[in-house]
PDB file of C-alpha atoms in Angstrom:
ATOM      1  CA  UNK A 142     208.246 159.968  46.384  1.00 43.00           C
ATOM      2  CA  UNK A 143     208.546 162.013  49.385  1.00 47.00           C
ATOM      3  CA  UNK A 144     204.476 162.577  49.084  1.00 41.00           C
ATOM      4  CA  UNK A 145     204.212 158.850  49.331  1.00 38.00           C
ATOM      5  CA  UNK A 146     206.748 158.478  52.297  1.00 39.00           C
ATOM      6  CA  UNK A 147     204.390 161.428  54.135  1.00 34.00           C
ATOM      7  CA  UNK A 148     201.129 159.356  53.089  1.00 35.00           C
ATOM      8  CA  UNK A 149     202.766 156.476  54.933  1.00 34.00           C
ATOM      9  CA  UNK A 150     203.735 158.503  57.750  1.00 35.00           C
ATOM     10  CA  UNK A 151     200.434 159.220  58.437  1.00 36.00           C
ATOM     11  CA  UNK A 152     198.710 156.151  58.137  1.00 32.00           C
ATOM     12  CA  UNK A 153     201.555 154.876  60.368  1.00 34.00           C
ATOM     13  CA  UNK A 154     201.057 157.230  62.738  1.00 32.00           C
ATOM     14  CA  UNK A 155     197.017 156.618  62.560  1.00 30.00           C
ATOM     15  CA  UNK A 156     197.491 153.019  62.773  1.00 29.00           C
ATOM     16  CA  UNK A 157     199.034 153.379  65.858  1.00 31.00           C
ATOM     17  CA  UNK A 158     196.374 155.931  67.066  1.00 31.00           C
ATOM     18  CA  UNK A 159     193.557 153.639  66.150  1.00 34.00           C
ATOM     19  CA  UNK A 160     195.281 150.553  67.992  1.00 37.00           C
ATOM     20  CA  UNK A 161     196.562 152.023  70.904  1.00 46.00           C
ATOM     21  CA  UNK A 162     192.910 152.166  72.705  1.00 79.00           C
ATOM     22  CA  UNK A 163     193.574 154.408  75.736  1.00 92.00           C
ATOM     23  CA  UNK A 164     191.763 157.396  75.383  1.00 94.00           C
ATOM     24  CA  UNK A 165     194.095 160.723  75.607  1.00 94.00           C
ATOM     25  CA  UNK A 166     195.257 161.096  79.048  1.00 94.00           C
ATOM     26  CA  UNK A 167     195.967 157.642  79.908  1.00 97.00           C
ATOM     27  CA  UNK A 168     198.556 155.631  79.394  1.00 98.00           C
ATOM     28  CA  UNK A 169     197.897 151.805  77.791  1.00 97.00           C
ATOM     29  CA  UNK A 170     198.466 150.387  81.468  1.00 98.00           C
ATOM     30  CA  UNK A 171     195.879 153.389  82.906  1.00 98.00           C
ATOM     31  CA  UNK A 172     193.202 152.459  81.334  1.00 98.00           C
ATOM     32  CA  UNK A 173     193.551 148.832  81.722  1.00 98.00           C
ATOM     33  CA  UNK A 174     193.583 149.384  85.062  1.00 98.00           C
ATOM     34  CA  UNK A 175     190.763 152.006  85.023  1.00 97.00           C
ATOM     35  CA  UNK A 176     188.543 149.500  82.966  1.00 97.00           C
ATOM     36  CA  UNK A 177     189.253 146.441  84.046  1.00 98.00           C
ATOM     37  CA  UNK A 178     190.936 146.541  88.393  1.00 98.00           C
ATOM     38  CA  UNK A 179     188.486 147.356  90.978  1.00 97.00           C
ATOM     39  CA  UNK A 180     189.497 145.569  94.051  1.00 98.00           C
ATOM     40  CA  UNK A 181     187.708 145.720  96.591  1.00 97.00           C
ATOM     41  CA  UNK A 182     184.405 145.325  94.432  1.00 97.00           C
ATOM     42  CA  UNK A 183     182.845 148.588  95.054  1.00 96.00           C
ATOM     43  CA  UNK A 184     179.236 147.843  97.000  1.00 97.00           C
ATOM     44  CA  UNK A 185     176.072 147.809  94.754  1.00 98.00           C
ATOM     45  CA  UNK A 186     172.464 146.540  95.360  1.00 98.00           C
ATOM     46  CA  UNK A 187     172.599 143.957  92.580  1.00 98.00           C
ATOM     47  CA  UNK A 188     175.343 143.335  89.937  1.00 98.00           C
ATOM     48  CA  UNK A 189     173.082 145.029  87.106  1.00 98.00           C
ATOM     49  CA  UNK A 190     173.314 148.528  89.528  1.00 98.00           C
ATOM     50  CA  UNK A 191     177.143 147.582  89.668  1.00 98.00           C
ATOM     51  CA  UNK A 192     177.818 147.339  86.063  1.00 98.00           C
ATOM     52  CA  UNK A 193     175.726 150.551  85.507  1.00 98.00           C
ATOM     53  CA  UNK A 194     177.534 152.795  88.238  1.00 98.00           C
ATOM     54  CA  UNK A 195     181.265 151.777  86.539  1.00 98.00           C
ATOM     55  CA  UNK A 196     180.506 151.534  82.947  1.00 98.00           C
ATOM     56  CA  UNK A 197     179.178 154.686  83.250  1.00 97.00           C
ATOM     57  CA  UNK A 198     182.430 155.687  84.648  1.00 96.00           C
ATOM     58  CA  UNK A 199     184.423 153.738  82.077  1.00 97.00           C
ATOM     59  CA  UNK A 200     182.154 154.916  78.954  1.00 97.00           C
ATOM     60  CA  UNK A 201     182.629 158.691  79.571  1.00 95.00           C
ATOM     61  CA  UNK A 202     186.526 158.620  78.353  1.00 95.00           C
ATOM     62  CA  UNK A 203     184.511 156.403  75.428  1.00 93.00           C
ATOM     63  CA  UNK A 204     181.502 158.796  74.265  1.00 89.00           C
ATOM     64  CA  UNK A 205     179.953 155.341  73.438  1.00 94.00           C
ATOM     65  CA  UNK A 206     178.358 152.385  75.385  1.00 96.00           C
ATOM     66  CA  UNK A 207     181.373 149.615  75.606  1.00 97.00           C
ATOM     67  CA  UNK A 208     179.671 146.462  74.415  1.00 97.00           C
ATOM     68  CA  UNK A 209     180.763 144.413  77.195  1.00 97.00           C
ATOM     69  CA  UNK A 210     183.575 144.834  79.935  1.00 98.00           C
ATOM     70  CA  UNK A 211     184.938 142.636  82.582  1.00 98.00           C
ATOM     71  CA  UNK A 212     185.812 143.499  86.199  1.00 98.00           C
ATOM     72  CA  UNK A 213     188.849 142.017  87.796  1.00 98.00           C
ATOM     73  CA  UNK A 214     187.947 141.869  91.466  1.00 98.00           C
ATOM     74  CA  UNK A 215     191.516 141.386  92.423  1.00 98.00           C
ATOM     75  CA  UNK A 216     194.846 143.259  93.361  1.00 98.00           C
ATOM     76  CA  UNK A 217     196.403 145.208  90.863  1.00 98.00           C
ATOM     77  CA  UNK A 218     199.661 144.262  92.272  1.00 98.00           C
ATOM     78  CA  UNK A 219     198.697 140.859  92.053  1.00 98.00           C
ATOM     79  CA  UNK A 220     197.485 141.358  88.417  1.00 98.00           C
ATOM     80  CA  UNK A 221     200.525 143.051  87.772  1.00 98.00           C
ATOM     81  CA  UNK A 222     202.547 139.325  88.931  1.00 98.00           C
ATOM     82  CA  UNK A 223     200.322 137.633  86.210  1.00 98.00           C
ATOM     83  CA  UNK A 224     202.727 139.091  83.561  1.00 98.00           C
ATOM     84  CA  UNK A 225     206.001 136.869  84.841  1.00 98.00           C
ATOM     85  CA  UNK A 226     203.760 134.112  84.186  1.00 98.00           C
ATOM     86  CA  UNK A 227     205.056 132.332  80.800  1.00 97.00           C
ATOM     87  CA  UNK A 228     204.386 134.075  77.544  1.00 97.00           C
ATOM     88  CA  UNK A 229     201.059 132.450  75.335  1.00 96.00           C
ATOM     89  CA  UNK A 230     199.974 133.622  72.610  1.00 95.00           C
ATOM     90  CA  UNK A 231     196.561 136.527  72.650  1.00 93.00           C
ATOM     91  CA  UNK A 232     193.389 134.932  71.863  1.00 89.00           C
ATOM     92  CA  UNK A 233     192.219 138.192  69.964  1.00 79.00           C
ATOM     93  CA  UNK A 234     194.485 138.986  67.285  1.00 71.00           C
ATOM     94  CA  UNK A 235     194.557 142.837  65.543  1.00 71.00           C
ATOM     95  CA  UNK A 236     194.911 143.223  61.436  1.00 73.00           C
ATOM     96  CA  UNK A 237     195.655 139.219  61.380  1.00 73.00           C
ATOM     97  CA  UNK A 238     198.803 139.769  63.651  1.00 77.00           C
ATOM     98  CA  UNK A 239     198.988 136.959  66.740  1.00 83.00           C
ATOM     99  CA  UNK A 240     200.750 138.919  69.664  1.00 89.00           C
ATOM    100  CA  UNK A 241     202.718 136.353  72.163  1.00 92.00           C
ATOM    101  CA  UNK A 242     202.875 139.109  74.903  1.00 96.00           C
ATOM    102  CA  UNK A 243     199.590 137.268  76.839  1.00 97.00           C
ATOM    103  CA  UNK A 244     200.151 135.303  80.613  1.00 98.00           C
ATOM    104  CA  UNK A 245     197.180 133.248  82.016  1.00 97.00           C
ATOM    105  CA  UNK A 246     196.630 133.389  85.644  1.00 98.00           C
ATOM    106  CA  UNK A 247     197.488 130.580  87.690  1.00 97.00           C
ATOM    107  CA  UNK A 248     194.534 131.150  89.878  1.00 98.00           C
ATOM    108  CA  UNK A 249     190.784 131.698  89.127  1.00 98.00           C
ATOM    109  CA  UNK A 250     189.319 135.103  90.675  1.00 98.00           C
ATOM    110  CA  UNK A 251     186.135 137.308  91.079  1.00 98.00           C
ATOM    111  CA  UNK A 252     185.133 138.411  87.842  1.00 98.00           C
ATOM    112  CA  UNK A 253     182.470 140.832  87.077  1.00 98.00           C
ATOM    113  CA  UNK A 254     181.052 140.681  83.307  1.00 98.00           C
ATOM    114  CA  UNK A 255     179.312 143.682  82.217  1.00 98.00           C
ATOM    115  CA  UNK A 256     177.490 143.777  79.154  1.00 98.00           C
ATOM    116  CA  UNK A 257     175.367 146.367  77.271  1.00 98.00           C
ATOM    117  CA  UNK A 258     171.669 146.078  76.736  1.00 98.00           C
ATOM    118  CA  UNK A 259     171.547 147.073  72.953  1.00 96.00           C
ATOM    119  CA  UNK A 260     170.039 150.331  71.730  1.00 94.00           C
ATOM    120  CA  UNK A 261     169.868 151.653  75.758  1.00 94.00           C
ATOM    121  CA  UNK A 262     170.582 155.744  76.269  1.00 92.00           C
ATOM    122  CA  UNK A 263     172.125 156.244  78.769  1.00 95.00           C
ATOM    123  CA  UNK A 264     173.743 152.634  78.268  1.00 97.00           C
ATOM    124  CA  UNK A 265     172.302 150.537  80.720  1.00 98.00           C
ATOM    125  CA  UNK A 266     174.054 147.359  81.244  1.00 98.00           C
ATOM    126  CA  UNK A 267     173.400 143.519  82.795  1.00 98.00           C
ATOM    127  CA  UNK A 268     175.739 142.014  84.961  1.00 98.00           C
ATOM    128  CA  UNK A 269     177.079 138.357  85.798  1.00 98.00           C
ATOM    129  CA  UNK A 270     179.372 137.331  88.799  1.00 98.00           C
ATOM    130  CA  UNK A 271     182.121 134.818  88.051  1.00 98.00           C
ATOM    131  CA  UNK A 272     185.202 132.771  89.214  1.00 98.00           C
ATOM    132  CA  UNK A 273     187.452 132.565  86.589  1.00 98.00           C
ATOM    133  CA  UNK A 274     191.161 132.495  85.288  1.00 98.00           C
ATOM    134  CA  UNK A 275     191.596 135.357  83.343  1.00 98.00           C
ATOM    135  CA  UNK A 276     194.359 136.412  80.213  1.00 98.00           C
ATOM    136  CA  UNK A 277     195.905 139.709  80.452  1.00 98.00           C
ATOM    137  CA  UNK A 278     198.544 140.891  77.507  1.00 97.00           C
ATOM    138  CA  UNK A 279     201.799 143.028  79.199  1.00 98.00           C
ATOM    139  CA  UNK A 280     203.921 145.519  77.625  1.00 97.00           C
ATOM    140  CA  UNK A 281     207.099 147.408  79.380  1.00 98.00           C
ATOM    141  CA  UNK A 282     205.759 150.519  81.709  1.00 98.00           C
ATOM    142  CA  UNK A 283     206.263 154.115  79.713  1.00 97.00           C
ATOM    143  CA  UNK A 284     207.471 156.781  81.677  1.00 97.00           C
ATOM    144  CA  UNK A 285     204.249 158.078  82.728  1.00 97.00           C
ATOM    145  CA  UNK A 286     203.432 154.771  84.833  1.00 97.00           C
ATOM    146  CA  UNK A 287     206.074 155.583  86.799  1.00 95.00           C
ATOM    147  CA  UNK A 288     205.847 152.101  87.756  1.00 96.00           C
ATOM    148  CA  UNK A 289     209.359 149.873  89.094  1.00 96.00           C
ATOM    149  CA  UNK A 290     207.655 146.559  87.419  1.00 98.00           C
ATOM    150  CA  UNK A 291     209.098 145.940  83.631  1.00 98.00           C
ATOM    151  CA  UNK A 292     205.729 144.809  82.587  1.00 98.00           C
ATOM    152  CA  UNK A 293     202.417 146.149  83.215  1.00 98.00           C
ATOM    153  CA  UNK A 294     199.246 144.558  81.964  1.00 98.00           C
ATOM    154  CA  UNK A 295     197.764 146.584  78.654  1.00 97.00           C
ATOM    155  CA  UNK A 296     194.848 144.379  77.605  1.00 96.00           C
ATOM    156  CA  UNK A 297     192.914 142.087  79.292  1.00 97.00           C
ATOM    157  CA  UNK A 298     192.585 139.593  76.332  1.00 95.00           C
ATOM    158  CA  UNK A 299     190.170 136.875  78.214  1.00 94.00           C
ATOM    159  CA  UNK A 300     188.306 136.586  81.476  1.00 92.00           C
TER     160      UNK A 300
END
């Protein structure tokens, strides 16, 4: 029995591993904010340049070429204020289970949509400009945010 209790340890403890996302050194909120927040848009000569300069950035914590990533060209502060919004449920589930821990932005900002040119080394990537709402999931702060808001976007589940 207690081999079976350590077997499910461990797959518990992968589980969790495999889910969590952030790469070691970051915490959930980090690396949403490292992926997803750059505000002001950094300058580029066309949005394909732009997506190549920060998904090279993002996919080195990766050691892979993210399929596609979106760039919220708004205030992380003001991101952050998207959490009190009313509780919905995710759009993109995990293992079948529907999380309700997703708020949809009241207003529609500058989005930047990054996605990878298949089979490209180094990853090379096309971008497209947007105006959008966007869906962020929010889960309480852990220590290492040292953040005073009692939710801080984890996920952004649609832009």
């Amino acid at each position: 029995m207690a081999t079976f209790q350590l077997l499910l340890l461990g797959l518990c403890v992968t589980t969790f591993l495999v889910t969590e996302g952030a790469p070691p050194g970051f915490t959930p909120a980090q690396w949403f904010n490292e992926q997803h927040v750059q505000y002001p848009k950094t300058r580029a000569p066309s949005d394909n340049v732009y997506c190549n300069n920060e998904m090279r950035r993002v996919n080195q914590h990766l050691s892979r070429c993210k399929d596609i990533n979106s760039f919220l060209h708004y205030p992380l502060n003001d991101v952050i204020m998207v959490c009190f919004q009313p509780n919905i449920n995710c759009t993109h589930t995990q293992r079948n289970v529907t999380r309700t821990n997703c708020h949809n932005s009241t207003i529609t900002v500058p989005i930047t949509r990054c996605e990878w040119i298949p089979r490209t080394r180094p990853c090379r990537y096309r971008g497209r400009p947007k105006q959008a709402y966007f869906i962020v999931a929010c889960d309480p702060p852990r220590a290492a945010d040292r953040s005073r808001s009692t939710l801080l976007p984890v996920h952004l589940d649609k832009a």
